[in-house]
Amino acid sequence: MTEPATDEGRRLTVFLVDDHAMFRAGVRAELGAHVDVVGEASSVSEAVSRIASTTPDVVLLDVHMPDGGGRAVLDAMRRTHPQVKFLALSVSDAAEDVIGLIRAGARGYVTKTISPDELAAAIKRVADGDAVFSPRLAGFVLDAFAARPDVPVADPELDQLTNREREVLRLLARGYAYKEIAKELYISIKTVETHVSNVLRKLQMSNRYELSRWAADRRLV
Protein backbone atom coordinates (compact mmCIF):
# COMPACT_ATOMS: atom_id res chain seq x y z
CA MET A 1 0.00 0.00 0.00
CA THR A 2 1.01 3.66 -0.41
CA GLU A 3 2.92 5.01 2.56
CA PRO A 4 0.79 7.47 4.59
CA ALA A 5 2.20 10.97 4.37
CA THR A 6 1.27 14.59 5.07
CA ASP A 7 0.52 17.17 2.39
CA GLU A 8 4.17 18.25 2.68
CA GLY A 9 5.30 14.75 1.75
CA ARG A 10 6.78 13.74 5.10
CA ARG A 11 5.79 10.54 6.87
CA LEU A 12 3.02 10.83 9.41
CA THR A 13 4.03 10.81 13.07
CA VAL A 14 2.11 8.60 15.48
CA PHE A 15 2.06 8.23 19.27
CA LEU A 16 0.83 5.05 21.01
CA VAL A 17 -1.13 5.08 24.27
CA ASP A 18 -1.89 1.63 25.74
CA ASP A 19 -1.15 0.04 29.10
CA HIS A 20 -0.05 -3.28 27.56
CA ALA A 21 3.65 -3.19 26.63
CA MET A 22 3.41 -6.26 24.41
CA PHE A 23 0.58 -4.73 22.41
CA ARG A 24 2.47 -1.46 21.96
CA ALA A 25 5.51 -3.37 20.74
CA GLY A 26 3.39 -5.25 18.23
CA VAL A 27 1.75 -2.10 16.88
CA ARG A 28 5.09 -0.33 16.65
CA ALA A 29 6.55 -3.22 14.67
CA GLU A 30 3.57 -3.47 12.32
CA LEU A 31 3.33 0.28 11.66
CA GLY A 32 7.05 0.91 11.31
CA ALA A 33 6.93 0.49 7.54
CA HIS A 34 4.10 3.00 7.19
CA VAL A 35 4.54 5.82 9.74
CA ASP A 36 7.04 7.23 12.23
CA VAL A 37 6.11 6.12 15.76
CA VAL A 38 7.53 9.00 17.80
CA GLY A 39 6.59 7.83 21.29
CA GLU A 40 4.43 5.72 23.53
CA ALA A 41 2.89 5.80 26.99
CA SER A 42 1.19 3.38 29.35
CA SER A 43 -0.70 5.84 31.59
CA VAL A 44 -2.70 9.03 31.31
CA SER A 45 -0.12 11.28 33.00
CA GLU A 46 2.71 9.86 30.90
CA ALA A 47 0.65 10.24 27.73
CA VAL A 48 -0.26 13.88 28.41
CA SER A 49 3.37 14.84 29.05
CA ARG A 50 4.85 12.99 26.10
CA ILE A 51 2.19 13.93 23.57
CA ALA A 52 2.75 17.59 24.48
CA SER A 53 6.49 17.25 23.86
CA THR A 54 6.28 15.25 20.61
CA THR A 55 3.12 16.80 19.05
CA PRO A 56 2.39 13.85 16.73
CA ASP A 57 -0.03 13.98 13.83
CA VAL A 58 -2.17 11.17 15.25
CA VAL A 59 -2.44 9.50 18.66
CA LEU A 60 -3.58 5.87 18.80
CA LEU A 61 -5.48 5.79 22.05
CA ASP A 62 -6.68 2.87 24.17
CA VAL A 63 -10.04 3.37 25.85
CA HIS A 64 -9.42 1.67 29.19
CA MET A 65 -6.36 2.22 31.35
CA PRO A 66 -5.93 1.99 35.12
CA ASP A 67 -5.64 5.74 35.75
CA GLY A 68 -8.48 7.15 33.70
CA GLY A 69 -8.21 5.88 30.15
CA GLY A 70 -8.51 7.52 26.78
CA ARG A 71 -11.21 9.98 27.80
CA ALA A 72 -8.88 11.53 30.39
CA VAL A 73 -6.11 11.95 27.81
CA LEU A 74 -8.51 13.62 25.39
CA ASP A 75 -9.88 15.95 28.05
CA ALA A 76 -6.35 17.02 28.99
CA MET A 77 -5.04 17.54 25.45
CA ARG A 78 -7.81 18.90 23.26
CA ARG A 79 -7.66 22.49 24.57
CA THR A 80 -3.88 22.86 24.59
CA HIS A 81 -3.06 20.82 21.46
CA PRO A 82 -6.08 21.00 19.14
CA GLN A 83 -3.92 20.14 16.11
CA VAL A 84 -3.28 16.61 17.42
CA LYS A 85 -5.85 14.11 16.18
CA PHE A 86 -6.91 11.02 18.11
CA LEU A 87 -7.91 7.59 16.84
CA ALA A 88 -9.22 5.14 19.45
CA LEU A 89 -7.77 1.63 19.11
CA SER A 90 -9.40 -0.70 21.60
CA VAL A 91 -10.49 -4.24 22.35
CA SER A 92 -13.85 -2.79 23.37
CA ASP A 93 -16.62 -2.45 20.80
CA ALA A 94 -19.25 -1.35 23.32
CA ALA A 95 -21.55 1.46 22.25
CA GLU A 96 -20.95 3.63 25.31
CA ASP A 97 -17.16 3.48 24.85
CA VAL A 98 -17.39 4.44 21.19
CA ILE A 99 -19.82 7.29 21.80
CA GLY A 100 -17.97 8.52 24.89
CA LEU A 101 -14.65 8.94 23.07
CA ILE A 102 -16.21 10.55 20.02
CA ARG A 103 -18.03 13.03 22.25
CA ALA A 104 -14.68 13.76 23.92
CA GLY A 105 -13.06 14.61 20.59
CA ALA A 106 -11.64 11.44 19.00
CA ARG A 107 -11.79 11.46 15.18
CA GLY A 108 -12.41 7.74 14.92
CA TYR A 109 -12.65 4.41 16.67
CA VAL A 110 -11.37 1.03 15.45
CA THR A 111 -11.01 -2.29 17.23
CA LYS A 112 -7.80 -4.22 17.77
CA THR A 113 -8.86 -6.83 15.22
CA ILE A 114 -7.95 -4.34 12.47
CA SER A 115 -5.15 -5.36 10.08
CA PRO A 116 -1.88 -3.37 9.92
CA ASP A 117 -2.64 -2.06 6.42
CA GLU A 118 -6.16 -1.04 7.45
CA LEU A 119 -4.80 0.70 10.55
CA ALA A 120 -2.23 2.62 8.50
CA ALA A 121 -5.00 3.73 6.13
CA ALA A 122 -7.20 4.75 9.07
CA ILE A 123 -4.36 6.84 10.52
CA LYS A 124 -3.94 8.65 7.19
CA ARG A 125 -7.66 9.36 6.96
CA VAL A 126 -7.80 10.73 10.51
CA ALA A 127 -4.73 12.89 9.86
CA ASP A 128 -6.54 14.27 6.80
CA GLY A 129 -9.53 15.20 8.96
CA ASP A 130 -11.85 12.32 8.12
CA ALA A 131 -13.80 10.26 10.66
CA VAL A 132 -13.01 6.55 10.70
CA PHE A 133 -14.87 3.67 12.35
CA SER A 134 -14.82 -0.08 12.23
CA PRO A 135 -17.94 -0.96 10.17
CA ARG A 136 -20.09 -2.19 13.05
CA LEU A 137 -19.32 0.83 15.23
CA ALA A 138 -20.44 3.60 12.88
CA GLY A 139 -24.08 2.77 13.56
CA PHE A 140 -23.65 3.40 17.28
CA VAL A 141 -22.46 6.94 16.63
CA LEU A 142 -25.10 7.72 14.01
CA ASP A 143 -27.88 6.44 16.26
CA ALA A 144 -26.63 8.32 19.32
CA PHE A 145 -26.11 11.68 17.65
CA ALA A 146 -29.25 11.51 15.52
CA ALA A 147 -31.56 10.53 18.39
CA ARG A 148 -30.08 12.52 21.27
CA PRO A 149 -27.30 14.80 20.04
CA ASP A 150 -26.95 16.79 23.25
CA VAL A 151 -27.53 14.11 25.84
CA PRO A 152 -24.50 12.24 27.21
CA VAL A 153 -24.67 8.48 27.58
CA ALA A 154 -25.06 7.72 31.28
CA ASP A 155 -25.87 4.63 33.29
CA PRO A 156 -25.57 4.88 37.08
CA GLU A 157 -25.18 1.11 37.50
CA LEU A 158 -22.51 0.88 34.82
CA ASP A 159 -20.72 3.91 36.23
CA GLN A 160 -20.05 1.93 39.42
CA LEU A 161 -17.68 -0.34 37.54
CA THR A 162 -14.06 0.40 36.84
CA ASN A 163 -12.80 0.31 33.25
CA ARG A 164 -11.17 -3.06 33.84
CA GLU A 165 -14.32 -4.49 35.41
CA ARG A 166 -16.26 -3.42 32.32
CA GLU A 167 -13.76 -5.17 30.05
CA VAL A 168 -14.03 -8.37 32.09
CA LEU A 169 -17.82 -8.13 32.12
CA ARG A 170 -18.03 -7.82 28.33
CA LEU A 171 -15.81 -10.80 27.70
CA LEU A 172 -17.63 -12.84 30.32
CA ALA A 173 -20.96 -11.99 28.71
CA ARG A 174 -19.61 -13.12 25.34
CA GLY A 175 -18.98 -16.57 26.79
CA TYR A 176 -15.24 -16.34 27.43
CA ALA A 177 -13.83 -18.64 30.12
CA TYR A 178 -11.76 -17.07 32.90
CA LYS A 179 -8.57 -18.40 31.29
CA GLU A 180 -9.50 -16.81 27.96
CA ILE A 181 -10.30 -13.47 29.62
CA ALA A 182 -6.95 -13.53 31.39
CA LYS A 183 -5.16 -14.12 28.09
CA GLU A 184 -7.14 -11.44 26.25
CA LEU A 185 -6.50 -8.75 28.89
CA TYR A 186 -2.96 -9.82 29.88
CA ILE A 187 -3.92 -10.40 33.51
CA SER A 188 -3.92 -13.45 35.80
CA ILE A 189 -6.86 -15.81 36.24
CA LYS A 190 -6.93 -14.83 39.92
CA THR A 191 -7.30 -11.18 38.92
CA VAL A 192 -10.17 -12.10 36.59
CA GLU A 193 -11.90 -13.90 39.47
CA THR A 194 -11.48 -10.84 41.68
CA HIS A 195 -12.97 -8.55 39.04
CA VAL A 196 -15.94 -10.86 38.49
CA SER A 197 -16.56 -11.01 42.22
CA ASN A 198 -16.47 -7.20 42.43
CA VAL A 199 -18.89 -6.83 39.51
CA LEU A 200 -21.34 -9.32 41.02
CA ARG A 201 -21.20 -7.49 44.34
CA LYS A 202 -21.65 -4.02 42.86
CA LEU A 203 -24.54 -5.05 40.63
CA GLN A 204 -26.07 -7.26 43.33
CA MET A 205 -26.15 -10.36 41.15
CA SER A 206 -25.30 -13.95 41.92
CA ASN A 207 -23.95 -15.55 38.74
CA ARG A 208 -22.49 -14.95 35.28
CA TYR A 209 -25.80 -15.71 33.53
CA GLU A 210 -27.48 -12.77 35.23
CA LEU A 211 -24.48 -10.63 34.27
CA SER A 212 -24.73 -11.74 30.65
CA ARG A 213 -28.39 -10.75 30.44
CA TRP A 214 -27.65 -7.42 32.13
CA ALA A 215 -24.81 -6.72 29.67
CA ALA A 216 -26.93 -7.70 26.68
CA ASP A 217 -29.72 -5.33 27.75
CA ARG A 218 -27.20 -2.49 27.67
CA ARG A 219 -25.65 -3.52 24.35
CA LEU A 220 -22.31 -4.17 26.01
CA VAL A 221 -21.81 -7.56 24.39
PDB file of C-alpha atoms in Angstrom:
ATOM      1  CA  MET A   1       0.000   0.000   0.000  1.00  0.00           C
ATOM      2  CA  THR A   2       1.013   3.657  -0.408  1.00  0.00           C
ATOM      3  CA  GLU A   3       2.920   5.007   2.561  1.00  0.00           C
ATOM      4  CA  PRO A   4       0.787   7.469   4.593  1.00  0.00           C
ATOM      5  CA  ALA A   5       2.196  10.975   4.374  1.00  0.00           C
ATOM      6  CA  THR A   6       1.273  14.585   5.072  1.00  0.00           C
ATOM      7  CA  ASP A   7       0.523  17.165   2.387  1.00  0.00           C
ATOM      8  CA  GLU A   8       4.169  18.250   2.677  1.00  0.00           C
ATOM      9  CA  GLY A   9       5.303  14.754   1.747  1.00  0.00           C
ATOM     10  CA  ARG A  10       6.779  13.743   5.103  1.00  0.00           C
ATOM     11  CA  ARG A  11       5.787  10.541   6.869  1.00  0.00           C
ATOM     12  CA  LEU A  12       3.016  10.832   9.412  1.00  0.00           C
ATOM     13  CA  THR A  13       4.025  10.807  13.065  1.00  0.00           C
ATOM     14  CA  VAL A  14       2.105   8.604  15.476  1.00  0.00           C
ATOM     15  CA  PHE A  15       2.058   8.227  19.267  1.00  0.00           C
ATOM     16  CA  LEU A  16       0.828   5.050  21.005  1.00  0.00           C
ATOM     17  CA  VAL A  17      -1.135   5.075  24.275  1.00  0.00           C
ATOM     18  CA  ASP A  18      -1.888   1.632  25.738  1.00  0.00           C
ATOM     19  CA  ASP A  19      -1.152   0.040  29.102  1.00  0.00           C
ATOM     20  CA  HIS A  20      -0.046  -3.280  27.556  1.00  0.00           C
ATOM     21  CA  ALA A  21       3.647  -3.188  26.629  1.00  0.00           C
ATOM     22  CA  MET A  22       3.409  -6.261  24.408  1.00  0.00           C
ATOM     23  CA  PHE A  23       0.581  -4.726  22.414  1.00  0.00           C
ATOM     24  CA  ARG A  24       2.475  -1.457  21.956  1.00  0.00           C
ATOM     25  CA  ALA A  25       5.510  -3.369  20.738  1.00  0.00           C
ATOM     26  CA  GLY A  26       3.387  -5.250  18.228  1.00  0.00           C
ATOM     27  CA  VAL A  27       1.746  -2.102  16.879  1.00  0.00           C
ATOM     28  CA  ARG A  28       5.093  -0.329  16.645  1.00  0.00           C
ATOM     29  CA  ALA A  29       6.554  -3.224  14.669  1.00  0.00           C
ATOM     30  CA  GLU A  30       3.571  -3.467  12.325  1.00  0.00           C
ATOM     31  CA  LEU A  31       3.328   0.278  11.665  1.00  0.00           C
ATOM     32  CA  GLY A  32       7.052   0.913  11.310  1.00  0.00           C
ATOM     33  CA  ALA A  33       6.933   0.491   7.540  1.00  0.00           C
ATOM     34  CA  HIS A  34       4.100   3.005   7.193  1.00  0.00           C
ATOM     35  CA  VAL A  35       4.545   5.822   9.742  1.00  0.00           C
ATOM     36  CA  ASP A  36       7.037   7.227  12.230  1.00  0.00           C
ATOM     37  CA  VAL A  37       6.110   6.120  15.758  1.00  0.00           C
ATOM     38  CA  VAL A  38       7.527   9.000  17.802  1.00  0.00           C
ATOM     39  CA  GLY A  39       6.592   7.834  21.292  1.00  0.00           C
ATOM     40  CA  GLU A  40       4.434   5.716  23.534  1.00  0.00           C
ATOM     41  CA  ALA A  41       2.886   5.803  26.988  1.00  0.00           C
ATOM     42  CA  SER A  42       1.191   3.379  29.353  1.00  0.00           C
ATOM     43  CA  SER A  43      -0.695   5.841  31.586  1.00  0.00           C
ATOM     44  CA  VAL A  44      -2.697   9.034  31.308  1.00  0.00           C
ATOM     45  CA  SER A  45      -0.121  11.278  32.996  1.00  0.00           C
ATOM     46  CA  GLU A  46       2.707   9.856  30.904  1.00  0.00           C
ATOM     47  CA  ALA A  47       0.651  10.240  27.733  1.00  0.00           C
ATOM     48  CA  VAL A  48      -0.258  13.879  28.406  1.00  0.00           C
ATOM     49  CA  SER A  49       3.366  14.838  29.051  1.00  0.00           C
ATOM     50  CA  ARG A  50       4.855  12.990  26.095  1.00  0.00           C
ATOM     51  CA  ILE A  51       2.194  13.927  23.565  1.00  0.00           C
ATOM     52  CA  ALA A  52       2.754  17.589  24.480  1.00  0.00           C
ATOM     53  CA  SER A  53       6.487  17.253  23.863  1.00  0.00           C
ATOM     54  CA  THR A  54       6.278  15.252  20.607  1.00  0.00           C
ATOM     55  CA  THR A  55       3.120  16.799  19.054  1.00  0.00           C
ATOM     56  CA  PRO A  56       2.389  13.847  16.734  1.00  0.00           C
ATOM     57  CA  ASP A  57      -0.035  13.983  13.833  1.00  0.00           C
ATOM     58  CA  VAL A  58      -2.169  11.172  15.252  1.00  0.00           C
ATOM     59  CA  VAL A  59      -2.437   9.501  18.664  1.00  0.00           C
ATOM     60  CA  LEU A  60      -3.582   5.873  18.803  1.00  0.00           C
ATOM     61  CA  LEU A  61      -5.481   5.787  22.054  1.00  0.00           C
ATOM     62  CA  ASP A  62      -6.681   2.866  24.170  1.00  0.00           C
ATOM     63  CA  VAL A  63     -10.038   3.372  25.851  1.00  0.00           C
ATOM     64  CA  HIS A  64      -9.424   1.671  29.188  1.00  0.00           C
ATOM     65  CA  MET A  65      -6.364   2.216  31.353  1.00  0.00           C
ATOM     66  CA  PRO A  66      -5.933   1.989  35.123  1.00  0.00           C
ATOM     67  CA  ASP A  67      -5.635   5.735  35.750  1.00  0.00           C
ATOM     68  CA  GLY A  68      -8.480   7.152  33.696  1.00  0.00           C
ATOM     69  CA  GLY A  69      -8.211   5.880  30.149  1.00  0.00           C
ATOM     70  CA  GLY A  70      -8.511   7.519  26.777  1.00  0.00           C
ATOM     71  CA  ARG A  71     -11.208   9.979  27.802  1.00  0.00           C
ATOM     72  CA  ALA A  72      -8.881  11.530  30.391  1.00  0.00           C
ATOM     73  CA  VAL A  73      -6.109  11.952  27.807  1.00  0.00           C
ATOM     74  CA  LEU A  74      -8.508  13.618  25.388  1.00  0.00           C
ATOM     75  CA  ASP A  75      -9.880  15.947  28.048  1.00  0.00           C
ATOM     76  CA  ALA A  76      -6.353  17.024  28.988  1.00  0.00           C
ATOM     77  CA  MET A  77      -5.044  17.543  25.446  1.00  0.00           C
ATOM     78  CA  ARG A  78      -7.814  18.898  23.263  1.00  0.00           C
ATOM     79  CA  ARG A  79      -7.659  22.492  24.571  1.00  0.00           C
ATOM     80  CA  THR A  80      -3.880  22.864  24.591  1.00  0.00           C
ATOM     81  CA  HIS A  81      -3.057  20.817  21.463  1.00  0.00           C
ATOM     82  CA  PRO A  82      -6.085  20.996  19.141  1.00  0.00           C
ATOM     83  CA  GLN A  83      -3.923  20.145  16.114  1.00  0.00           C
ATOM     84  CA  VAL A  84      -3.279  16.609  17.422  1.00  0.00           C
ATOM     85  CA  LYS A  85      -5.853  14.109  16.185  1.00  0.00           C
ATOM     86  CA  PHE A  86      -6.914  11.023  18.115  1.00  0.00           C
ATOM     87  CA  LEU A  87      -7.915   7.587  16.843  1.00  0.00           C
ATOM     88  CA  ALA A  88      -9.220   5.143  19.447  1.00  0.00           C
ATOM     89  CA  LEU A  89      -7.766   1.628  19.110  1.00  0.00           C
ATOM     90  CA  SER A  90      -9.400  -0.700  21.601  1.00  0.00           C
ATOM     91  CA  VAL A  91     -10.488  -4.243  22.349  1.00  0.00           C
ATOM     92  CA  SER A  92     -13.854  -2.789  23.372  1.00  0.00           C
ATOM     93  CA  ASP A  93     -16.623  -2.450  20.804  1.00  0.00           C
ATOM     94  CA  ALA A  94     -19.255  -1.353  23.318  1.00  0.00           C
ATOM     95  CA  ALA A  95     -21.548   1.464  22.251  1.00  0.00           C
ATOM     96  CA  GLU A  96     -20.946   3.632  25.312  1.00  0.00           C
ATOM     97  CA  ASP A  97     -17.159   3.482  24.849  1.00  0.00           C
ATOM     98  CA  VAL A  98     -17.392   4.441  21.186  1.00  0.00           C
ATOM     99  CA  ILE A  99     -19.821   7.288  21.802  1.00  0.00           C
ATOM    100  CA  GLY A 100     -17.966   8.525  24.887  1.00  0.00           C
ATOM    101  CA  LEU A 101     -14.650   8.943  23.071  1.00  0.00           C
ATOM    102  CA  ILE A 102     -16.210  10.545  20.022  1.00  0.00           C
ATOM    103  CA  ARG A 103     -18.026  13.030  22.252  1.00  0.00           C
ATOM    104  CA  ALA A 104     -14.679  13.759  23.915  1.00  0.00           C
ATOM    105  CA  GLY A 105     -13.058  14.606  20.587  1.00  0.00           C
ATOM    106  CA  ALA A 106     -11.640  11.441  19.000  1.00  0.00           C
ATOM    107  CA  ARG A 107     -11.795  11.458  15.185  1.00  0.00           C
ATOM    108  CA  GLY A 108     -12.410   7.743  14.922  1.00  0.00           C
ATOM    109  CA  TYR A 109     -12.654   4.407  16.674  1.00  0.00           C
ATOM    110  CA  VAL A 110     -11.370   1.027  15.451  1.00  0.00           C
ATOM    111  CA  THR A 111     -11.011  -2.292  17.234  1.00  0.00           C
ATOM    112  CA  LYS A 112      -7.801  -4.223  17.772  1.00  0.00           C
ATOM    113  CA  THR A 113      -8.862  -6.832  15.221  1.00  0.00           C
ATOM    114  CA  ILE A 114      -7.948  -4.342  12.470  1.00  0.00           C
ATOM    115  CA  SER A 115      -5.154  -5.365  10.085  1.00  0.00           C
ATOM    116  CA  PRO A 116      -1.883  -3.371   9.922  1.00  0.00           C
ATOM    117  CA  ASP A 117      -2.640  -2.058   6.422  1.00  0.00           C
ATOM    118  CA  GLU A 118      -6.158  -1.041   7.453  1.00  0.00           C
ATOM    119  CA  LEU A 119      -4.798   0.699  10.547  1.00  0.00           C
ATOM    120  CA  ALA A 120      -2.231   2.622   8.501  1.00  0.00           C
ATOM    121  CA  ALA A 121      -4.999   3.726   6.129  1.00  0.00           C
ATOM    122  CA  ALA A 122      -7.198   4.752   9.075  1.00  0.00           C
ATOM    123  CA  ILE A 123      -4.362   6.838  10.523  1.00  0.00           C
ATOM    124  CA  LYS A 124      -3.940   8.647   7.191  1.00  0.00           C
ATOM    125  CA  ARG A 125      -7.660   9.359   6.956  1.00  0.00           C
ATOM    126  CA  VAL A 126      -7.800  10.727  10.510  1.00  0.00           C
ATOM    127  CA  ALA A 127      -4.728  12.885   9.857  1.00  0.00           C
ATOM    128  CA  ASP A 128      -6.543  14.267   6.804  1.00  0.00           C
ATOM    129  CA  GLY A 129      -9.528  15.200   8.961  1.00  0.00           C
ATOM    130  CA  ASP A 130     -11.853  12.317   8.123  1.00  0.00           C
ATOM    131  CA  ALA A 131     -13.802  10.265  10.663  1.00  0.00           C
ATOM    132  CA  VAL A 132     -13.005   6.546  10.700  1.00  0.00           C
ATOM    133  CA  PHE A 133     -14.873   3.675  12.350  1.00  0.00           C
ATOM    134  CA  SER A 134     -14.818  -0.083  12.229  1.00  0.00           C
ATOM    135  CA  PRO A 135     -17.942  -0.963  10.169  1.00  0.00           C
ATOM    136  CA  ARG A 136     -20.094  -2.190  13.045  1.00  0.00           C
ATOM    137  CA  LEU A 137     -19.321   0.828  15.226  1.00  0.00           C
ATOM    138  CA  ALA A 138     -20.435   3.599  12.883  1.00  0.00           C
ATOM    139  CA  GLY A 139     -24.082   2.770  13.558  1.00  0.00           C
ATOM    140  CA  PHE A 140     -23.650   3.401  17.283  1.00  0.00           C
ATOM    141  CA  VAL A 141     -22.456   6.939  16.626  1.00  0.00           C
ATOM    142  CA  LEU A 142     -25.100   7.717  14.014  1.00  0.00           C
ATOM    143  CA  ASP A 143     -27.881   6.436  16.260  1.00  0.00           C
ATOM    144  CA  ALA A 144     -26.630   8.322  19.322  1.00  0.00           C
ATOM    145  CA  PHE A 145     -26.108  11.683  17.646  1.00  0.00           C
ATOM    146  CA  ALA A 146     -29.253  11.508  15.521  1.00  0.00           C
ATOM    147  CA  ALA A 147     -31.562  10.531  18.394  1.00  0.00           C
ATOM    148  CA  ARG A 148     -30.084  12.515  21.272  1.00  0.00           C
ATOM    149  CA  PRO A 149     -27.298  14.796  20.039  1.00  0.00           C
ATOM    150  CA  ASP A 150     -26.946  16.793  23.253  1.00  0.00           C
ATOM    151  CA  VAL A 151     -27.528  14.108  25.840  1.00  0.00           C
ATOM    152  CA  PRO A 152     -24.498  12.241  27.212  1.00  0.00           C
ATOM    153  CA  VAL A 153     -24.669   8.485  27.582  1.00  0.00           C
ATOM    154  CA  ALA A 154     -25.058   7.723  31.282  1.00  0.00           C
ATOM    155  CA  ASP A 155     -25.865   4.626  33.286  1.00  0.00           C
ATOM    156  CA  PRO A 156     -25.574   4.877  37.081  1.00  0.00           C
ATOM    157  CA  GLU A 157     -25.182   1.114  37.498  1.00  0.00           C
ATOM    158  CA  LEU A 158     -22.512   0.885  34.819  1.00  0.00           C
ATOM    159  CA  ASP A 159     -20.716   3.913  36.230  1.00  0.00           C
ATOM    160  CA  GLN A 160     -20.052   1.933  39.425  1.00  0.00           C
ATOM    161  CA  LEU A 161     -17.676  -0.345  37.540  1.00  0.00           C
ATOM    162  CA  THR A 162     -14.055   0.405  36.838  1.00  0.00           C
ATOM    163  CA  ASN A 163     -12.800   0.314  33.255  1.00  0.00           C
ATOM    164  CA  ARG A 164     -11.166  -3.063  33.835  1.00  0.00           C
ATOM    165  CA  GLU A 165     -14.323  -4.488  35.412  1.00  0.00           C
ATOM    166  CA  ARG A 166     -16.256  -3.420  32.317  1.00  0.00           C
ATOM    167  CA  GLU A 167     -13.762  -5.174  30.052  1.00  0.00           C
ATOM    168  CA  VAL A 168     -14.026  -8.375  32.094  1.00  0.00           C
ATOM    169  CA  LEU A 169     -17.824  -8.131  32.122  1.00  0.00           C
ATOM    170  CA  ARG A 170     -18.035  -7.818  28.327  1.00  0.00           C
ATOM    171  CA  LEU A 171     -15.814 -10.803  27.697  1.00  0.00           C
ATOM    172  CA  LEU A 172     -17.628 -12.842  30.319  1.00  0.00           C
ATOM    173  CA  ALA A 173     -20.964 -11.994  28.714  1.00  0.00           C
ATOM    174  CA  ARG A 174     -19.610 -13.120  25.343  1.00  0.00           C
ATOM    175  CA  GLY A 175     -18.978 -16.566  26.789  1.00  0.00           C
ATOM    176  CA  TYR A 176     -15.244 -16.335  27.431  1.00  0.00           C
ATOM    177  CA  ALA A 177     -13.833 -18.637  30.119  1.00  0.00           C
ATOM    178  CA  TYR A 178     -11.761 -17.073  32.904  1.00  0.00           C
ATOM    179  CA  LYS A 179      -8.567 -18.403  31.288  1.00  0.00           C
ATOM    180  CA  GLU A 180      -9.504 -16.809  27.958  1.00  0.00           C
ATOM    181  CA  ILE A 181     -10.305 -13.472  29.618  1.00  0.00           C
ATOM    182  CA  ALA A 182      -6.952 -13.531  31.387  1.00  0.00           C
ATOM    183  CA  LYS A 183      -5.157 -14.118  28.093  1.00  0.00           C
ATOM    184  CA  GLU A 184      -7.137 -11.440  26.250  1.00  0.00           C
ATOM    185  CA  LEU A 185      -6.497  -8.752  28.887  1.00  0.00           C
ATOM    186  CA  TYR A 186      -2.963  -9.815  29.879  1.00  0.00           C
ATOM    187  CA  ILE A 187      -3.919 -10.401  33.511  1.00  0.00           C
ATOM    188  CA  SER A 188      -3.919 -13.449  35.798  1.00  0.00           C
ATOM    189  CA  ILE A 189      -6.861 -15.809  36.240  1.00  0.00           C
ATOM    190  CA  LYS A 190      -6.930 -14.827  39.920  1.00  0.00           C
ATOM    191  CA  THR A 191      -7.303 -11.177  38.924  1.00  0.00           C
ATOM    192  CA  VAL A 192     -10.170 -12.095  36.595  1.00  0.00           C
ATOM    193  CA  GLU A 193     -11.897 -13.903  39.468  1.00  0.00           C
ATOM    194  CA  THR A 194     -11.477 -10.839  41.676  1.00  0.00           C
ATOM    195  CA  HIS A 195     -12.970  -8.546  39.038  1.00  0.00           C
ATOM    196  CA  VAL A 196     -15.941 -10.856  38.486  1.00  0.00           C
ATOM    197  CA  SER A 197     -16.562 -11.007  42.224  1.00  0.00           C
ATOM    198  CA  ASN A 198     -16.467  -7.203  42.426  1.00  0.00           C
ATOM    199  CA  VAL A 199     -18.886  -6.834  39.510  1.00  0.00           C
ATOM    200  CA  LEU A 200     -21.337  -9.316  41.020  1.00  0.00           C
ATOM    201  CA  ARG A 201     -21.199  -7.487  44.337  1.00  0.00           C
ATOM    202  CA  LYS A 202     -21.649  -4.015  42.860  1.00  0.00           C
ATOM    203  CA  LEU A 203     -24.538  -5.055  40.628  1.00  0.00           C
ATOM    204  CA  GLN A 204     -26.068  -7.260  43.331  1.00  0.00           C
ATOM    205  CA  MET A 205     -26.147 -10.360  41.151  1.00  0.00           C
ATOM    206  CA  SER A 206     -25.300 -13.952  41.925  1.00  0.00           C
ATOM    207  CA  ASN A 207     -23.951 -15.547  38.737  1.00  0.00           C
ATOM    208  CA  ARG A 208     -22.488 -14.953  35.283  1.00  0.00           C
ATOM    209  CA  TYR A 209     -25.796 -15.706  33.534  1.00  0.00           C
ATOM    210  CA  GLU A 210     -27.481 -12.765  35.233  1.00  0.00           C
ATOM    211  CA  LEU A 211     -24.481 -10.627  34.274  1.00  0.00           C
ATOM    212  CA  SER A 212     -24.731 -11.745  30.654  1.00  0.00           C
ATOM    213  CA  ARG A 213     -28.389 -10.751  30.443  1.00  0.00           C
ATOM    214  CA  TRP A 214     -27.646  -7.422  32.127  1.00  0.00           C
ATOM    215  CA  ALA A 215     -24.812  -6.721  29.673  1.00  0.00           C
ATOM    216  CA  ALA A 216     -26.927  -7.705  26.676  1.00  0.00           C
ATOM    217  CA  ASP A 217     -29.717  -5.333  27.747  1.00  0.00           C
ATOM    218  CA  ARG A 218     -27.198  -2.488  27.670  1.00  0.00           C
ATOM    219  CA  ARG A 219     -25.649  -3.518  24.355  1.00  0.00           C
ATOM    220  CA  LEU A 220     -22.307  -4.174  26.012  1.00  0.00           C
ATOM    221  CA  VAL A 221     -21.807  -7.565  24.395  1.00  0.00           C
TER     222      VAL A 221
END
